[in-house]
C-alpha positions as a Python dict, from the first residue, in 0.01 Angstrom:
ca = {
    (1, 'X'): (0, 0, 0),
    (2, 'X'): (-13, 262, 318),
    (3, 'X'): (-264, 495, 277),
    (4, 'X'): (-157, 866, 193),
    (5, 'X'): (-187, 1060, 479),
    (6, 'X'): (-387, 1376, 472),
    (7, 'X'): (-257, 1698, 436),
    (8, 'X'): (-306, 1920, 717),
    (9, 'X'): (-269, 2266, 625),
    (10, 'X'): (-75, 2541, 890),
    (11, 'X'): (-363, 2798, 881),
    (12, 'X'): (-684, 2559, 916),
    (13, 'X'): (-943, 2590, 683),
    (14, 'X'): (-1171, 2738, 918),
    (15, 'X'): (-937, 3012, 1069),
    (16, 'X'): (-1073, 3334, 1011),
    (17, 'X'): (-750, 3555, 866),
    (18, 'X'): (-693, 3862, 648),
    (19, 'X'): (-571, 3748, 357),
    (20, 'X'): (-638, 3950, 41),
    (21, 'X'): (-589, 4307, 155),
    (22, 'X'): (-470, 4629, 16),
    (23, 'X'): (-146, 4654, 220),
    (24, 'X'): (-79, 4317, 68),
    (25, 'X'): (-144, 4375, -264),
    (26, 'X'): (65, 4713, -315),
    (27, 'X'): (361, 4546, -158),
    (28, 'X'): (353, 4245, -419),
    (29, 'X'): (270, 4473, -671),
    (30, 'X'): (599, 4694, -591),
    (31, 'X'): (781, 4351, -560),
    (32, 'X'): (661, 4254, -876),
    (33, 'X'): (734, 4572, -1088),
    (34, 'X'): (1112, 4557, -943),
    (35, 'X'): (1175, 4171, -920),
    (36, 'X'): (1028, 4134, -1265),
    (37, 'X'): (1234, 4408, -1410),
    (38, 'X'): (1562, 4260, -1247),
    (39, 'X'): (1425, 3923, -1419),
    (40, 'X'): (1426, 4073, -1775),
    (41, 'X'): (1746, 4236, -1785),
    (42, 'X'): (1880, 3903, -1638),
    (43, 'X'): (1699, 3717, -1914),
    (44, 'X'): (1839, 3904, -2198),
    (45, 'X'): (2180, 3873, -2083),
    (46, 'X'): (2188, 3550, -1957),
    (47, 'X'): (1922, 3379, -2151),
    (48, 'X'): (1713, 3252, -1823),
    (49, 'X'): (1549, 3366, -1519),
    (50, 'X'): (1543, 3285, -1187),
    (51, 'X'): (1263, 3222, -914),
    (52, 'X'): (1150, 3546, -767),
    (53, 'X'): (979, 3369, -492),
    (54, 'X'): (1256, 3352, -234),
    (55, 'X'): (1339, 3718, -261),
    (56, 'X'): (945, 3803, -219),
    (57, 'X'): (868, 3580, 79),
    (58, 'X'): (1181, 3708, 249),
    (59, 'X'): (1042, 4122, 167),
    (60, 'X'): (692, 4085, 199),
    (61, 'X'): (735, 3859, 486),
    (62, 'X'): (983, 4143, 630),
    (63, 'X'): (731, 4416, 595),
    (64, 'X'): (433, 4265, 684),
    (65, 'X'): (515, 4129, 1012),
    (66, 'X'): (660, 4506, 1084),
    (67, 'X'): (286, 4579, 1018),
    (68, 'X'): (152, 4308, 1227),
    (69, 'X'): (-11, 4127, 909),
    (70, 'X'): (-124, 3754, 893),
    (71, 'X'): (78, 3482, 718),
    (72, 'X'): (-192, 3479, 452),
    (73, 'X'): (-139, 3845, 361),
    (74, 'X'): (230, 3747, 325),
    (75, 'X'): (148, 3408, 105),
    (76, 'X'): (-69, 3680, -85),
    (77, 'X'): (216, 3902, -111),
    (78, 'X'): (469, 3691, -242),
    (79, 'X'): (240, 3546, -525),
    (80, 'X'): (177, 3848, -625),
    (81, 'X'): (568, 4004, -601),
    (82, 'X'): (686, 3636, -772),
    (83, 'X'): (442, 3629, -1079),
    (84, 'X'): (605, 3957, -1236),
    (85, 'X'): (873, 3675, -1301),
    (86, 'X'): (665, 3500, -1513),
    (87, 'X'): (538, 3743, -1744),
    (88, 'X'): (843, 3921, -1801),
    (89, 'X'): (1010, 3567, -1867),
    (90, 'X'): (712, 3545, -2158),
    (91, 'X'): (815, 3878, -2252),
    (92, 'X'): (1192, 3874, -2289),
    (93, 'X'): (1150, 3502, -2509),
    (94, 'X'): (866, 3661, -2763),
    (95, 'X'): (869, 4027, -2769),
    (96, 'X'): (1248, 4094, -2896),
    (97, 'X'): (1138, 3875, -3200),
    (98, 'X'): (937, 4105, -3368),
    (99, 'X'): (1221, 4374, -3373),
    (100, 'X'): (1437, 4079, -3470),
    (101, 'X'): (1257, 3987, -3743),
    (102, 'X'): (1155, 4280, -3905),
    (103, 'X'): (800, 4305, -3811),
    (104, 'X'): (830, 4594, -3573),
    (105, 'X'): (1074, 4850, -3765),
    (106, 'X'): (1116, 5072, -3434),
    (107, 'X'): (1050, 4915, -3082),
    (108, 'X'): (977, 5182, -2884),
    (109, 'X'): (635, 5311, -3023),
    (110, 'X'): (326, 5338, -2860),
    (111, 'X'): (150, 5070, -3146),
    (112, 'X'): (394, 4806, -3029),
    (113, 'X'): (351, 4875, -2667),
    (114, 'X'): (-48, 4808, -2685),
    (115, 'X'): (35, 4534, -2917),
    (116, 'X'): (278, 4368, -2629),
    (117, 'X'): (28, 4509, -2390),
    (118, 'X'): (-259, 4275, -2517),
    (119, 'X'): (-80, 4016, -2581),
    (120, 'X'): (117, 3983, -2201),
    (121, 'X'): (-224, 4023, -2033),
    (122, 'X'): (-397, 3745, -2222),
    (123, 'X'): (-141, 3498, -2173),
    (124, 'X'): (-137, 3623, -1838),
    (125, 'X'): (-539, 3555, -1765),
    (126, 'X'): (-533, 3290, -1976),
    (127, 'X'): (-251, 3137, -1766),
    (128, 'X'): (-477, 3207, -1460),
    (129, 'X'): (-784, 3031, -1576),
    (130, 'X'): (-597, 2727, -1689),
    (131, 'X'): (-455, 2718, -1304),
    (132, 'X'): (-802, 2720, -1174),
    (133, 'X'): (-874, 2367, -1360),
    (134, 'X'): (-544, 2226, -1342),
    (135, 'X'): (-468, 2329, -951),
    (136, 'X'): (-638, 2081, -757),
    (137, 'X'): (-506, 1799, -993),
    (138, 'X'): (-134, 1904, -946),
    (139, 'X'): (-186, 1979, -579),
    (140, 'X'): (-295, 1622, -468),
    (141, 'X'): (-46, 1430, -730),
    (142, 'X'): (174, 1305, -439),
    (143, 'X'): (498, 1263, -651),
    (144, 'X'): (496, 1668, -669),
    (145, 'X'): (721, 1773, -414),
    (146, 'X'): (665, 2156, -499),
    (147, 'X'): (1071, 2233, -355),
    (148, 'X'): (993, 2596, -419),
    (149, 'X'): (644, 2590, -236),
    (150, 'X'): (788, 2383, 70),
    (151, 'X'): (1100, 2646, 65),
    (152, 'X'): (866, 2949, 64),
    (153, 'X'): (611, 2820, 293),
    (154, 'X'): (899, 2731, 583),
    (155, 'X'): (1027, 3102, 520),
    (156, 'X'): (650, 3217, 636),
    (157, 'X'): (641, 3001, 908),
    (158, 'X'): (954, 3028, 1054),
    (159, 'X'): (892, 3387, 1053),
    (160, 'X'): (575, 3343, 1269),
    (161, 'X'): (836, 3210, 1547),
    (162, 'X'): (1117, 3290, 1742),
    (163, 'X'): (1278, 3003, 1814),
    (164, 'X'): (1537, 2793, 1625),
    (165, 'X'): (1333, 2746, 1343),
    (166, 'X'): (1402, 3117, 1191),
    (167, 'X'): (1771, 3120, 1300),
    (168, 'X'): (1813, 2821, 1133),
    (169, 'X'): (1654, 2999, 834),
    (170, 'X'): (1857, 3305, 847),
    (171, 'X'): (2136, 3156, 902),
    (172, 'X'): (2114, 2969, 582),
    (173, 'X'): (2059, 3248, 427),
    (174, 'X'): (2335, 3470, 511),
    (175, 'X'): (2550, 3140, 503),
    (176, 'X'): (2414, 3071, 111),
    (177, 'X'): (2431, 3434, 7),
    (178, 'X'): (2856, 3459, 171),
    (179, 'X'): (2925, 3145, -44),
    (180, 'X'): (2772, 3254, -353),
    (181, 'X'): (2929, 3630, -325),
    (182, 'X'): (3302, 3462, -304),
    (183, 'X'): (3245, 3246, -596),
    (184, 'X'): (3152, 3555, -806),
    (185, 'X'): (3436, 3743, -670),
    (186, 'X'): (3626, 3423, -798),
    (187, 'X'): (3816, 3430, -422),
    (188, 'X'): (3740, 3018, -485),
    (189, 'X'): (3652, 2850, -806),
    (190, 'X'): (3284, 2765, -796),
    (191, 'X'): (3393, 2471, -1036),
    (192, 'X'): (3642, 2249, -1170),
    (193, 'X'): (3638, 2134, -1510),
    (194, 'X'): (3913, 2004, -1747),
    (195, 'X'): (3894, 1807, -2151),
    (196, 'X'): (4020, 1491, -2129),
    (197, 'X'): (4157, 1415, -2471),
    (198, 'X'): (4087, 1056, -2643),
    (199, 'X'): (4395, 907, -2859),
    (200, 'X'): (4354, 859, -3238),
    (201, 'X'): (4122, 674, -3381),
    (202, 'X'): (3977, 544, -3704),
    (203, 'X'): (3610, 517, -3750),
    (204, 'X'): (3539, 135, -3779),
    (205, 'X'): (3481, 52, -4168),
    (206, 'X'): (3620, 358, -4306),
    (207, 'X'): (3902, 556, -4350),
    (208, 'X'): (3811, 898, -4176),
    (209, 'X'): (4016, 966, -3859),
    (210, 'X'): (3889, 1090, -3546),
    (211, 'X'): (3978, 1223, -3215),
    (212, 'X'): (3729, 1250, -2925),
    (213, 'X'): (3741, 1359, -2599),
    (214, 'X'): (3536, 1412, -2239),
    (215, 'X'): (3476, 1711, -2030),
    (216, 'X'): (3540, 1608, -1654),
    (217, 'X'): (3377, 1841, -1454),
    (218, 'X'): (3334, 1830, -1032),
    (219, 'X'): (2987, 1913, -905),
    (220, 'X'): (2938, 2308, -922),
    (221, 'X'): (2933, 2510, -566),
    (222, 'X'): (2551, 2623, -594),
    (223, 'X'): (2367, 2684, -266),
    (224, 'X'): (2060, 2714, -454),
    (225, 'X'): (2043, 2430, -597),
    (226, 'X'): (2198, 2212, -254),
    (227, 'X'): (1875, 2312, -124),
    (228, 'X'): (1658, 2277, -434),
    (229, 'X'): (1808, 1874, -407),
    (230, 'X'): (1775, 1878, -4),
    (231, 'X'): (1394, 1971, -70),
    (232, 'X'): (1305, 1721, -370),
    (233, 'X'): (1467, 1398, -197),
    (234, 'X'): (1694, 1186, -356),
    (235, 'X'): (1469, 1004, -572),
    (236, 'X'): (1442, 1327, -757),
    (237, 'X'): (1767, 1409, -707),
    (238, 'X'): (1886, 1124, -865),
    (239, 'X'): (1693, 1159, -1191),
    (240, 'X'): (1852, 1508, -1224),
    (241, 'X'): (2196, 1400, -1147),
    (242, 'X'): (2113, 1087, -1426),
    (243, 'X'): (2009, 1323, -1666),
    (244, 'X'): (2323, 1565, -1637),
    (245, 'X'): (2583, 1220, -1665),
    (246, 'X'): (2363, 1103, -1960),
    (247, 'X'): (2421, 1467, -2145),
    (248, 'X'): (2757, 1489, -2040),
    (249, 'X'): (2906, 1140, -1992),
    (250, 'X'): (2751, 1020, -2327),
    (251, 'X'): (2560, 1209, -2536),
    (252, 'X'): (2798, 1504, -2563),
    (253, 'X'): (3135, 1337, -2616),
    (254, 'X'): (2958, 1106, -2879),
    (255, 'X'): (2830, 1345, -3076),
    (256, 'X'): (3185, 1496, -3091),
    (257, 'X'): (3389, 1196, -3173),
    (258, 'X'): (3156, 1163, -3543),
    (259, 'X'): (3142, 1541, -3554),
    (260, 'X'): (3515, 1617, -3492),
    (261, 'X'): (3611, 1519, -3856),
    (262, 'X'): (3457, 1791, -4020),
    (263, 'X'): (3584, 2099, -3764),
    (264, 'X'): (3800, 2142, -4068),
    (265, 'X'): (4058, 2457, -4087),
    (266, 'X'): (3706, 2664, -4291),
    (267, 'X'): (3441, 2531, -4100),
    (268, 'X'): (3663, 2682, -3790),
    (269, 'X'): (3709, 3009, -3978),
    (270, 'X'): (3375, 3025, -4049),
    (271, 'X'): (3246, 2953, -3719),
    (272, 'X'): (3511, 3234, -3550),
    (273, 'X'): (3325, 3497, -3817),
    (274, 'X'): (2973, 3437, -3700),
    (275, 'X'): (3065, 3484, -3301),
    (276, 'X'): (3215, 3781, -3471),
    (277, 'X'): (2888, 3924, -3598),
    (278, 'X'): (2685, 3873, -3296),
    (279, 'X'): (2921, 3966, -3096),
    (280, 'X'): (3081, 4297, -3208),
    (281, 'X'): (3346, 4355, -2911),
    (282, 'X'): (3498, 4012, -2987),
    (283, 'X'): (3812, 4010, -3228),
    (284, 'X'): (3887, 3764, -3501),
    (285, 'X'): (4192, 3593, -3332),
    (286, 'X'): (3993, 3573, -3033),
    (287, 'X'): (3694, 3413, -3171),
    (288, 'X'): (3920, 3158, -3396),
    (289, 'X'): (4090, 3073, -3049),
    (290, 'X'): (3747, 3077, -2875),
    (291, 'X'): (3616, 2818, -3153),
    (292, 'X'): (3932, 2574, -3192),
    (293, 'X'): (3917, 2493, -2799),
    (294, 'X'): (3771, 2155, -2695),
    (295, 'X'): (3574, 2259, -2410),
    (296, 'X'): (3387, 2512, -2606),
    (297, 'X'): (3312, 2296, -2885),
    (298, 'X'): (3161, 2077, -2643),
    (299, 'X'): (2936, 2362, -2455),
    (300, 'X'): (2819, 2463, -2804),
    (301, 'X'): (2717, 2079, -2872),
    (302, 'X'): (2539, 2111, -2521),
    (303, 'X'): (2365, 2397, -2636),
    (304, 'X'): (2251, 2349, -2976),
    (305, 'X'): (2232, 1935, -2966),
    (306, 'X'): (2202, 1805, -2670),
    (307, 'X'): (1982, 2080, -2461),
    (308, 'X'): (1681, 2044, -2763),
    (309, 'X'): (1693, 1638, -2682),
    (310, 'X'): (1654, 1719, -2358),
    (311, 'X'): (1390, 1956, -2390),
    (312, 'X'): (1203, 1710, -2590),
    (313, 'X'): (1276, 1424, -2386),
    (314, 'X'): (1064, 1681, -2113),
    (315, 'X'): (803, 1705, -2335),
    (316, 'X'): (739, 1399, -2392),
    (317, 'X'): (724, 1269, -2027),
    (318, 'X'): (544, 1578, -1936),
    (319, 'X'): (305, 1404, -2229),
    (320, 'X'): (314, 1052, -2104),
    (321, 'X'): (212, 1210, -1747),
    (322, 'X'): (-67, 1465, -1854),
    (323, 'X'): (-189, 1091, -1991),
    (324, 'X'): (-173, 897, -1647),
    (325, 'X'): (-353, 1175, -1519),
    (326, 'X'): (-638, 1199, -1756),
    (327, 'X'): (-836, 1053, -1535),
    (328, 'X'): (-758, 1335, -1238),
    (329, 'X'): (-821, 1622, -1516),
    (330, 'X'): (-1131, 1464, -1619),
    (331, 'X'): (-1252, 1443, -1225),
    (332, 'X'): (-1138, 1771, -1189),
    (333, 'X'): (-1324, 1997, -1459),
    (334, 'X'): (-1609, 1765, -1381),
    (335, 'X'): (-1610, 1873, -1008),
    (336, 'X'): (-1620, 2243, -1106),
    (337, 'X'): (-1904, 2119, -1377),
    (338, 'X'): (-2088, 1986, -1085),
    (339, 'X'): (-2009, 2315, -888),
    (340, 'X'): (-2198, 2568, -1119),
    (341, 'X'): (-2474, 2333, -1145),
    (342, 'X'): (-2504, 2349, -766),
    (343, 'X'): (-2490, 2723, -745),
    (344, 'X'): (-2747, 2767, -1029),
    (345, 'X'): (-2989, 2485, -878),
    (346, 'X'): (-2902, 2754, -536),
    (347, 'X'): (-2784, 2436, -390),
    (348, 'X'): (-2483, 2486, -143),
    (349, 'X'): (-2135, 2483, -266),
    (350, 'X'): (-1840, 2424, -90),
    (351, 'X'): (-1703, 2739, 91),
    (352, 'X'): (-1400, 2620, 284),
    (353, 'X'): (-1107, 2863, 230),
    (354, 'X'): (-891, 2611, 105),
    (355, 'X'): (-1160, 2474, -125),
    (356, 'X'): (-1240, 2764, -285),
    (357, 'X'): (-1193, 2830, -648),
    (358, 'X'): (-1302, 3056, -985),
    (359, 'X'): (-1627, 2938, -1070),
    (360, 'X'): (-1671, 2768, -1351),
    (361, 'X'): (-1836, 2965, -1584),
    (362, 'X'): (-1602, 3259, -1529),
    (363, 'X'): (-1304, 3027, -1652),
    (364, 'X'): (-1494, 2957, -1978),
    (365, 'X'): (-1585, 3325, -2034),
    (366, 'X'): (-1153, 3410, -1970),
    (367, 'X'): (-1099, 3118, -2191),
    (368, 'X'): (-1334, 3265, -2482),
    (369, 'X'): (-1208, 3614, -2388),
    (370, 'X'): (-854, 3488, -2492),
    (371, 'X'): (-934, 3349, -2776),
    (372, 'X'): (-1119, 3635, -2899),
    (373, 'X'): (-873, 3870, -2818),
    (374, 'X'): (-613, 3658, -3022),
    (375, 'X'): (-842, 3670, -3321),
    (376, 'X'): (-893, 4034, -3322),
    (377, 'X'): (-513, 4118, -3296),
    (378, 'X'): (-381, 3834, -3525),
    (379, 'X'): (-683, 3950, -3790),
    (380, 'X'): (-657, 4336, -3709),
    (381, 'X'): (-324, 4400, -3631),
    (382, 'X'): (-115, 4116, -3761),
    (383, 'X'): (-336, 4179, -4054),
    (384, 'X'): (-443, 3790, -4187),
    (385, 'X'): (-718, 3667, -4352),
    (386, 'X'): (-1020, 3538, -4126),
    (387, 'X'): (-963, 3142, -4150),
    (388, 'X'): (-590, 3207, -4061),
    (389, 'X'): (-649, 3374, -3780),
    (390, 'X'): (-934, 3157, -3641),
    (391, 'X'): (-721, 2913, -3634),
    (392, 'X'): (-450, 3074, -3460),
    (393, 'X'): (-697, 3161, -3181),
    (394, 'X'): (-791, 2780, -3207),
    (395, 'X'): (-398, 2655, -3174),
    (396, 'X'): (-350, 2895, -2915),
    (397, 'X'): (-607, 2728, -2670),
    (398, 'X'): (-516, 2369, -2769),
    (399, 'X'): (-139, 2447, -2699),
    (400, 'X'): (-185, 2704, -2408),
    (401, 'X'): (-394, 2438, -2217),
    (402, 'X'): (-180, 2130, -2278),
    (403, 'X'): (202, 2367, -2210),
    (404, 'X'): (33, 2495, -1918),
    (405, 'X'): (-42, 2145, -1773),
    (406, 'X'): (327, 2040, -1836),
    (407, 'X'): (465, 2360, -1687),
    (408, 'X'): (264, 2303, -1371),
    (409, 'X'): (370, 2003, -1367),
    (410, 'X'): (760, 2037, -1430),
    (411, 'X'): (744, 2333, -1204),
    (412, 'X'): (597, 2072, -953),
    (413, 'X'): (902, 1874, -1008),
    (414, 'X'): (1208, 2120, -1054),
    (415, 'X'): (1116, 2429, -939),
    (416, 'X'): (1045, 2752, -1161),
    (417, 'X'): (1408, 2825, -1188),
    (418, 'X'): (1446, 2500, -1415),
    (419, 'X'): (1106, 2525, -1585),
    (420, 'X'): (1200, 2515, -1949),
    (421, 'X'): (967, 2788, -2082),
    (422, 'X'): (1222, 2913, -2400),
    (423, 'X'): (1177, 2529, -2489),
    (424, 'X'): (826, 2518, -2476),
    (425, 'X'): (777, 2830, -2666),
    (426, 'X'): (966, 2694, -2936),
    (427, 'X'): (747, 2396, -2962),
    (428, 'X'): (486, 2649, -2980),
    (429, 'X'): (655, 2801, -3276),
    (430, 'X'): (723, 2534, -3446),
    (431, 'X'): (360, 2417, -3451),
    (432, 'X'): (224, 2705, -3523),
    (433, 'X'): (437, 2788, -3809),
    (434, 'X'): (339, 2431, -3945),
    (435, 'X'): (30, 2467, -3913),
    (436, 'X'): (41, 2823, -4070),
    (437, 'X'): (237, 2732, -4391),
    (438, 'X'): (34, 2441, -4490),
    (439, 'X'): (-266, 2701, -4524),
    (440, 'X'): (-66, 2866, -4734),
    (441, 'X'): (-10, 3176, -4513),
    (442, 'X'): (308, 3346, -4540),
    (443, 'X'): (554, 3650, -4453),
    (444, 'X'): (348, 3879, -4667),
    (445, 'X'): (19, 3822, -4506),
    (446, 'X'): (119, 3867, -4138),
    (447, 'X'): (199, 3474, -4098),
    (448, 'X'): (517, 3544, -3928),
    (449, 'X'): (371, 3805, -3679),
    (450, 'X'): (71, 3577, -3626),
    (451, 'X'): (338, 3254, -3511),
    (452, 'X'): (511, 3493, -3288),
    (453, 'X'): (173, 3634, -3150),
    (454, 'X'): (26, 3283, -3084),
    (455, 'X'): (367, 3164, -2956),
    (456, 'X'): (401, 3498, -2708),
    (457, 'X'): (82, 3420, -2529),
    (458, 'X'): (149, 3020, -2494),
    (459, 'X'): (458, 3132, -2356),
    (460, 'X'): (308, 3376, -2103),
    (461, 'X'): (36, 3186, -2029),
    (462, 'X'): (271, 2871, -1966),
    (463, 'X'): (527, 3049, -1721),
    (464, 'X'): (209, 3173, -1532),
    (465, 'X'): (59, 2858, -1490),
    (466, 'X'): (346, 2691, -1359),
    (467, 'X'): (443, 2995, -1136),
    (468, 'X'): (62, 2987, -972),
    (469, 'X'): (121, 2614, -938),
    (470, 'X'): (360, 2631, -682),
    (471, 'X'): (219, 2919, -550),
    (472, 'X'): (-73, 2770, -420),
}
């Protein structure tokens, strides 16, 4: 086997820059207030978010070479602008719950906004600290392609030059942004799709008949993700275009050729009243018509079926990988280990630039700081009893550290855009509640508020760590 070749970074390790500056640091923080706030209104209405990083590296990049700043600065800039993406993605998945729910009566009061507050900023550091073990590890895996790093880093250094490099850029761009305006304005259809209908059939040993069918679809006009595929190679590429002919080739028409038989004439009816409910501009005739098409019934399968396989099918690899690296997490917390025994023997630690990290015993005191924090508002506020919420604070850690790993390293894979936090937050419910209810806690001694509280930060802490990632 070839040897891996050595990274060699664009700004050397030994280049004296500005990097972490004022200038830099009120731009992202701007960026992040108004990307992050475009991010949650597209999250509630659309149910996902979008990488902010593009957008950021093209602004900060923009402004800061107006103001003659370093390619650091801008680097600095867009992490900073990019990561309001993350926590209002951990926002927009938890925080609506407690209003849903019941918990939170009114919203809008000044309790519930230190409540969210407190919990936003721990998952937030937490999700920091957890990037300052895992980073290194994820960084030097070399089947991470990091297509949202490699996309943001060209846009810096294409701006440092002016030759073909940024037209090329630009030009993309402009060419991307055209394309995707006429498909909204539906001048072209971004995507053709039609249900092929199956004849009649009669399920083998029994009497029940059934009628199945396929949704042939032709690959959707997305420059976004043309150059998400162009970036991760077609190794990658061809996983994600395997998974998307597994869920739609096989998985989805299956499930509707044994589920067909009982879209009865009520089940139907029934169906067409709930879109009804949570939908309160939609009329009955339109929801029964809405229901009784094909190519609905097999988005909703997508949705609600197939989409939670998939999500667990993540999971699990993202499992499986976490333990092939064991090894590389072990070598890594040991290195920082060896790091703060260094500094407090005064022995000399590394200080290249690119080497550089949180020290070790500040991680552990964020970690603790978390926790802590967690106990006080699910014992406090939530209002449990001590071993409850001790464990909470425990669950928390255990889940934060492991979701965080798998975010990095899906992020590392996919991209931000497809990093399936809603799914891991679930998983995060799920457990939590389990582990909740079999210690007897319930609704009327905060267990519900405490499972959203725990789940919250995991999720906040998870969409930071995989947005820092990629960022580095």
């Amino acid at each position: 086997m070839a040897e891996q070749k050595k990274h060699v970074p664009f700004v050397s390790s030994e280049t004296n820059m500005a990097e972490f500056t004022i200038r830099a640091l009120l731009i992202g923080l701007v960026m992040a207030v108004v990307l992050g706030a475009a991010n949650a209104y597209l999250g509630l209405k659309a149910g996902m978010t979008i990488a902010a990083t593009y957008p950021a590296a093209v602004i900060g990049m923009a402004i800061l070479k107006s103001l003659k700043g370093s390619i650091l600065e801008e680097n600095f800039a867009r992490t900073v602008g990019s990561i309001g993406e993350s926590v209002a993605a951990g926002a927009i998945f938890t925080l609506p719950a407690f209003f849903i729910s019941g918990i939170w009566k009114e919203f809008y009061t000044t309790a519930h906004y230190i409540t969210a507050t407190l919990i936003l900023i721990s998952g937030g550091v937490l999700g920091i600290m957890f990037v300052a073990l895992l980073r290194r590890v994820m960084v030097e895996d070399v089947e991470l392609p990091f297509p949202e790093s490699i996309a943001a880093a060209e846009i810096h250094k294409t701006g440092r030059t002016s030759g073909t490099g940024s037209k090329f850029l630009f030009g993309a761009m402009i060419s991307g942004a055209a394309i995707k305006a006429l498909a909204e304005f539906k001048l072209f259809p971004d995507t053709w799709e039609k249900f092929i209908t199956f004849s009649k059939q009669t399920i083998t040993g029994t009497t029940i008949p059934v009628q199945g069918g396929i949704l042939a679809s032709s690959p959707g006009i997305s420059p976004a993700y043309m150059g998400v595929g162009y970036i991760i190679g077609p190794k990658l590429g061809a996983l994600n275009f395997s998974g998307g002919l597994l869920a739609w080739g096989l998985l989805t028409p299956l499930i509707l050729y044994f589920i067909n038989p009982y879209f009865t004439p009520d089940f139907l009816s029934g169906w067409a009243q709930y879109l009804t409910t949570i939908d309160k501009s939609l009329g009955i005739k339109t929801a029964t018509d809405r229901v009784g098409d094909p190519v609905f019934q097999m988005y909703a399968i997508w949705k609600y079926i197939v989409k939670p396989i998939a999500i667990g099918g993540m999971l699990m690899g993202a499992l499986f990988t976490l333990f092939k690296m064991r090894k590389n997490l072990v070598a890594g917390i040991g290195r920082s280990i060896t790091d703060v025994k260094k500094a407090a023997s005064g022995s000399e630690v590394s200080s290249v630039r690119t080497e550089k990290d949180i020290k070790f015993s500040w991680i552990l005191i964020g970690i603790l700081g978390v926790a802590i924090a967690t106990f006080l508002i699910t014992k406090f506020i939530f209002g449990t009893d001590l071993l409850p919420a001790i464990v909470a604070a425990t669950v928390m850690i255990i889940l934060a550290f492991f979701f965080a790993a798998i975010s990095g390293y899906l992020v590392g894979i996919m991209g931000s855009s497809n990093n399936p936090i809603s799914g891991l937050t679930l998983t995060a419910l799920v457990v939590t509640a389990l582990i909740l209810v079999s210690m007897g806690v319930d609704a009327t001694h905060g267990g519900i508020a405490a499972v959203l509280g725990v789940a919250a930060i995991v999720c906040v802490s998870a969409a930071v760590a995989g947005e820092m990632c990629c960022r580095t």
